[in-house]
Amino acid sequence: MTAAQLVLVPVATELMAERTVKLILSTINDIKETELNPALRVWRILPTLYDQRLAHHREILEAFKVKYPELLYSEPVRATTKYKDAVTNRSDVSDLDPKLGDYWTLLPNCSLEKPR
């Protein structure tokens, strides 16, 4: 991270992953404070492997919204087998599910927003 400008922090919507975010953010602050990279910024926290059917996932996502309202990317990456299917088929996920393709197209577009 000493050579990066912005950091995208992917985090599963699981309890242990929620705890890990604190450690990652602490590491980023350490890098900034030691002046290895004082300009380093967190671009977004990206919730991943989200299954809206699971109460635990909904609770963790809500906790992220409360703890990191400015950093949290608004739409979590949903858990689906389409990603594995795309790898197996050696294709782009958008070929299997156009909505997933749209999701990944929109994500970098929010990079035009001012980093946090």
Coordinates of N, CA and C in Angstrom, one line a residue:
M1 N 0.8 -1.2 0.0 CA 0.0 0.0 0.0 C 0.9 1.3 0.0
T2 N 2.1 1.1 0.1 CA 3.0 2.3 0.1 C 3.1 2.9 -1.2
A3 N 2.7 2.2 -2.3 CA 2.7 2.8 -3.6 C 1.3 3.1 -4.2
A4 N 0.3 2.8 -3.4 CA -1.1 3.1 -3.9 C -1.5 4.5 -3.5
Q5 N -2.5 4.9 -4.2 CA -3.2 6.2 -3.9 C -4.5 5.9 -3.2
L6 N -5.2 4.9 -3.7 CA -6.5 4.6 -3.1 C -6.6 3.1 -2.9
V7 N -7.4 2.8 -1.8 CA -7.5 1.4 -1.5 C -9.0 1.0 -1.5
L8 N -9.3 -0.1 -2.2 CA -10.6 -0.7 -2.2 C -10.5 -1.9 -1.2
V9 N -11.4 -1.8 -0.2 CA -11.3 -2.9 0.8 C -12.5 -3.8 0.6
P10 N -12.3 -5.0 0.0 CA -13.4 -5.9 -0.1 C -13.6 -6.7 1.2
V11 N -14.8 -6.8 1.7 CA -15.0 -7.5 2.9 C -16.3 -8.4 2.8
A12 N -16.2 -9.6 3.2 CA -17.4 -10.5 3.2 C -18.3 -10.0 4.3
T13 N -19.6 -10.3 4.1 CA -20.6 -9.9 5.1 C -20.7 -11.0 6.2
E14 N -19.6 -11.2 6.9 CA -19.4 -12.2 8.0 C -18.9 -11.5 9.2
L15 N -19.1 -12.0 10.4 CA -18.7 -11.4 11.6 C -17.2 -11.2 11.6
M16 N -16.4 -12.2 11.3 CA -15.0 -12.2 11.4 C -14.4 -11.1 10.4
A17 N -15.0 -11.0 9.2 CA -14.6 -10.1 8.3 C -14.9 -8.7 8.7
E18 N -16.0 -8.5 9.5 CA -16.3 -7.2 10.0 C -15.2 -6.7 11.0
R19 N -14.7 -7.6 11.8 CA -13.6 -7.3 12.7 C -12.3 -7.0 11.9
T20 N -12.1 -7.7 10.8 CA -10.9 -7.5 10.0 C -10.8 -6.1 9.4
V21 N -12.0 -5.5 9.1 CA -12.0 -4.2 8.5 C -11.2 -3.2 9.5
K22 N -11.5 -3.3 10.7 CA -10.8 -2.4 11.7 C -9.3 -2.6 11.6
L23 N -8.8 -3.8 11.4 CA -7.4 -4.0 11.3 C -6.8 -3.4 10.0
I24 N -7.6 -3.6 8.9 CA -7.1 -3.0 7.7 C -7.1 -1.5 7.7
L25 N -8.1 -0.9 8.3 CA -8.1 0.6 8.4 C -7.0 1.0 9.3
S26 N -6.7 0.3 10.4 CA -5.6 0.6 11.3 C -4.3 0.5 10.5
T27 N -4.1 -0.5 9.7 CA -2.9 -0.6 8.9 C -2.7 0.6 8.0
I28 N -3.8 1.0 7.3 CA -3.7 2.1 6.4 C -3.3 3.4 7.2
N29 N -3.9 3.6 8.4 CA -3.5 4.7 9.2 C -2.1 4.7 9.6
D30 N -1.6 3.5 10.0 CA -0.1 3.3 10.3 C 0.7 3.7 9.1
I31 N 0.4 3.3 7.9 CA 1.2 3.7 6.7 C 1.2 5.2 6.5
K32 N 0.0 5.8 6.8 CA 0.0 7.3 6.6 C 0.8 8.0 7.7
E33 N 0.6 7.5 8.9 CA 1.3 8.2 10.1 C 2.8 8.0 10.0
T34 N 3.3 6.9 9.5 CA 4.8 6.7 9.4 C 5.3 7.4 8.2
E35 N 4.5 8.0 7.5 CA 4.9 8.8 6.3 C 5.4 7.9 5.1
L36 N 5.1 6.6 5.2 CA 5.4 5.8 4.1 C 4.6 6.1 2.9
N37 N 3.4 6.6 3.1 CA 2.4 7.0 2.1 C 1.4 7.9 2.8
P38 N 1.7 9.2 3.1 CA 0.8 10.0 3.8 C -0.5 10.4 3.0
A39 N -0.4 10.2 1.7 CA -1.6 10.5 0.8 C -2.6 9.3 0.6
L40 N -2.2 8.2 1.2 CA -3.1 7.0 1.0 C -4.5 7.2 1.5
R41 N -5.5 6.8 0.8 CA -6.9 7.0 1.1 C -7.7 5.7 0.9
V42 N -8.7 5.5 1.7 CA -9.6 4.4 1.4 C -10.6 4.9 0.4
W43 N -10.7 4.2 -0.7 CA -11.7 4.7 -1.7 C -13.1 4.2 -1.3
R44 N -13.2 2.9 -1.1 CA -14.5 2.3 -0.7 C -14.2 1.0 0.1
I45 N -15.2 0.7 0.9 CA -15.3 -0.6 1.5 C -16.4 -1.3 0.8
L46 N -16.1 -2.5 0.2 CA -17.0 -3.2 -0.7 C -17.5 -4.4 -0.1
P47 N -18.7 -4.5 0.4 CA -19.3 -5.7 1.0 C -19.4 -6.8 -0.1
T48 N -18.9 -8.0 0.2 CA -19.0 -9.1 -0.8 C -19.7 -10.3 -0.2
L49 N -19.9 -11.2 -1.1 CA -20.5 -12.5 -0.7 C -21.8 -12.3 0.1
Y50 N -22.6 -11.3 -0.3 CA -23.8 -11.0 0.5 C -25.0 -11.8 0.0
D51 N -25.6 -12.4 0.9 CA -26.9 -13.2 0.7 C -28.0 -12.6 1.5
Q52 N -28.9 -11.9 0.8 CA -29.9 -11.1 1.5 C -30.9 -12.0 2.2
R53 N -30.9 -13.3 1.9 CA -31.8 -14.3 2.6 C -31.3 -14.6 4.0
L54 N -30.1 -14.3 4.3 CA -29.5 -14.6 5.6 C -29.5 -13.4 6.6
A55 N -30.2 -13.6 7.7 CA -30.3 -12.5 8.7 C -28.9 -12.0 9.1
H56 N -28.0 -12.9 9.3 CA -26.7 -12.6 9.7 C -26.0 -11.6 8.7
H57 N -26.2 -11.9 7.4 CA -25.6 -11.0 6.4 C -26.3 -9.6 6.4
R58 N -27.6 -9.6 6.6 CA -28.3 -8.3 6.7 C -27.8 -7.5 7.9
E59 N -27.6 -8.2 9.0 CA -27.2 -7.5 10.2 C -25.8 -6.9 10.0
I60 N -24.9 -7.7 9.5 CA -23.5 -7.2 9.2 C -23.5 -6.1 8.3
L61 N -24.3 -6.2 7.2 CA -24.3 -5.0 6.2 C -24.8 -3.8 6.9
E62 N -25.8 -3.9 7.8 CA -26.4 -2.8 8.5 C -25.3 -2.2 9.4
A63 N -24.5 -3.1 10.1 CA -23.5 -2.6 10.9 C -22.4 -1.8 10.1
F64 N -22.1 -2.3 8.9 CA -21.2 -1.5 8.1 C -21.7 -0.2 7.7
K65 N -23.0 -0.1 7.4 CA -23.7 1.2 7.1 C -23.6 2.2 8.2
V66 N -23.7 1.7 9.5 CA -23.6 2.5 10.6 C -22.2 3.0 10.9
K67 N -21.3 2.0 10.8 CA -19.9 2.3 11.2 C -19.1 3.1 10.1
Y68 N -19.4 2.8 8.9 CA -18.6 3.4 7.8 C -19.6 4.0 6.7
P69 N -20.4 4.9 7.1 CA -21.4 5.5 6.1 C -20.8 6.2 4.9
E70 N -19.6 6.8 5.1 CA -19.0 7.6 4.0 C -18.2 6.7 3.1
L71 N -17.7 5.5 3.6 CA -16.8 4.7 2.9 C -17.5 3.5 2.2
L72 N -18.6 3.1 2.7 CA -19.3 1.9 2.3 C -19.9 2.1 0.9
Y73 N -19.5 1.2 0.0 CA -20.1 1.2 -1.4 C -21.6 0.7 -1.2
S74 N -22.5 1.5 -1.8 CA -23.9 1.3 -1.5 C -24.5 -0.1 -1.9
E75 N -23.9 -0.7 -2.8 CA -24.5 -2.0 -3.3 C -23.6 -3.1 -3.1
P76 N -23.9 -4.1 -2.2 CA -23.0 -5.2 -1.9 C -22.9 -6.2 -3.1
V77 N -21.7 -6.8 -3.2 CA -21.6 -7.9 -4.2 C -22.4 -9.1 -3.7
R78 N -23.3 -9.5 -4.4 CA -24.2 -10.6 -4.0 C -23.5 -12.0 -4.2
A79 N -23.8 -12.9 -3.3 CA -23.3 -14.2 -3.4 C -24.0 -14.9 -4.6
T80 N -23.3 -15.5 -5.5 CA -23.9 -16.2 -6.6 C -22.9 -17.2 -7.2
T81 N -23.4 -18.2 -7.8 CA -22.5 -19.2 -8.5 C -22.0 -18.7 -9.8
K82 N -22.6 -17.6 -10.3 CA -22.2 -17.1 -11.7 C -20.8 -16.8 -11.8
Y83 N -20.1 -16.4 -10.8 CA -18.7 -16.1 -10.8 C -17.9 -17.3 -11.1
K84 N -18.2 -18.4 -10.4 CA -17.5 -19.7 -10.6 C -17.8 -20.2 -11.9
D85 N -19.1 -20.1 -12.4 CA -19.5 -20.6 -13.7 C -18.7 -19.8 -14.8
A86 N -18.5 -18.5 -14.6 CA -17.7 -17.8 -15.6 C -16.3 -18.2 -15.7
V87 N -15.7 -18.5 -14.5 CA -14.3 -19.0 -14.5 C -14.2 -20.4 -15.2
T88 N -15.2 -21.3 -14.9 CA -15.2 -22.6 -15.5 C -15.4 -22.5 -17.0
N89 N -16.2 -21.6 -17.4 CA -16.5 -21.4 -18.9 C -15.4 -20.5 -19.6
R90 N -14.5 -19.9 -18.8 CA -13.5 -19.0 -19.3 C -14.2 -17.9 -20.0
S91 N -15.2 -17.3 -19.4 CA -16.0 -16.2 -20.0 C -16.1 -15.1 -19.0
D92 N -16.7 -14.0 -19.4 CA -16.9 -12.9 -18.6 C -18.3 -13.1 -17.9
V93 N -18.4 -12.7 -16.6 CA -19.6 -12.9 -15.9 C -20.8 -12.2 -16.5
S94 N -20.5 -11.1 -17.3 CA -21.6 -10.4 -17.9 C -22.2 -11.3 -19.1
D95 N -21.5 -12.2 -19.6 CA -22.0 -13.1 -20.6 C -23.1 -14.1 -20.0
L96 N -22.9 -14.4 -18.7 CA -23.9 -15.3 -18.0 C -25.0 -14.5 -17.3
D97 N -24.7 -13.3 -16.9 CA -25.7 -12.5 -16.2 C -25.4 -11.0 -16.5
P98 N -26.1 -10.4 -17.4 CA -25.9 -9.0 -17.8 C -26.0 -8.1 -16.6
K99 N -26.9 -8.4 -15.6 CA -27.0 -7.5 -14.4 C -25.7 -7.5 -13.6
L100 N -25.0 -8.6 -13.5 CA -23.7 -8.6 -12.8 C -22.7 -7.8 -13.6
G101 N -22.8 -7.9 -14.9 CA -21.9 -7.1 -15.8 C -22.1 -5.7 -15.6
D102 N -23.3 -5.3 -15.5 CA -23.7 -3.8 -15.2 C -23.1 -3.4 -13.9
Y103 N -23.2 -4.3 -12.9 CA -22.7 -3.9 -11.5 C -21.2 -3.6 -11.6
W104 N -20.5 -4.5 -12.3 CA -19.0 -4.3 -12.3 C -18.6 -3.1 -13.2
T105 N -19.5 -2.7 -14.1 CA -19.3 -1.6 -15.0 C -19.5 -0.3 -14.2
L106 N -20.5 -0.3 -13.3 CA -20.8 0.9 -12.5 C -19.8 1.1 -11.4
L107 N -19.3 0.1 -10.8 CA -18.3 0.2 -9.7 C -17.2 1.2 -10.0
P108 N -16.4 1.0 -11.1 CA -15.3 1.9 -11.3 C -15.8 3.3 -11.7
N109 N -17.0 3.4 -12.2 CA -17.5 4.8 -12.5 C -17.7 5.6 -11.3
C110 N -17.9 5.0 -10.1 CA -17.9 5.9 -8.9 C -16.6 6.3 -8.5
S111 N -15.5 5.9 -9.2 CA -14.2 6.4 -8.9 C -14.0 7.8 -9.3
L112 N -15.0 8.3 -10.1 CA -15.0 9.7 -10.5 C -15.4 10.6 -9.3
E113 N -16.0 10.0 -8.3 CA -16.3 10.7 -7.1 C -15.1 11.1 -6.3
K114 N -15.2 12.1 -5.5 CA -14.0 12.5 -4.7 C -13.7 11.4 -3.7
P115 N -12.4 10.9 -3.6 CA -12.1 9.9 -2.6 C -12.2 10.4 -1.2
R116 N -12.5 9.4 -0.3 CA -12.7 9.8 1.1 C -11.3 10.0 1.8

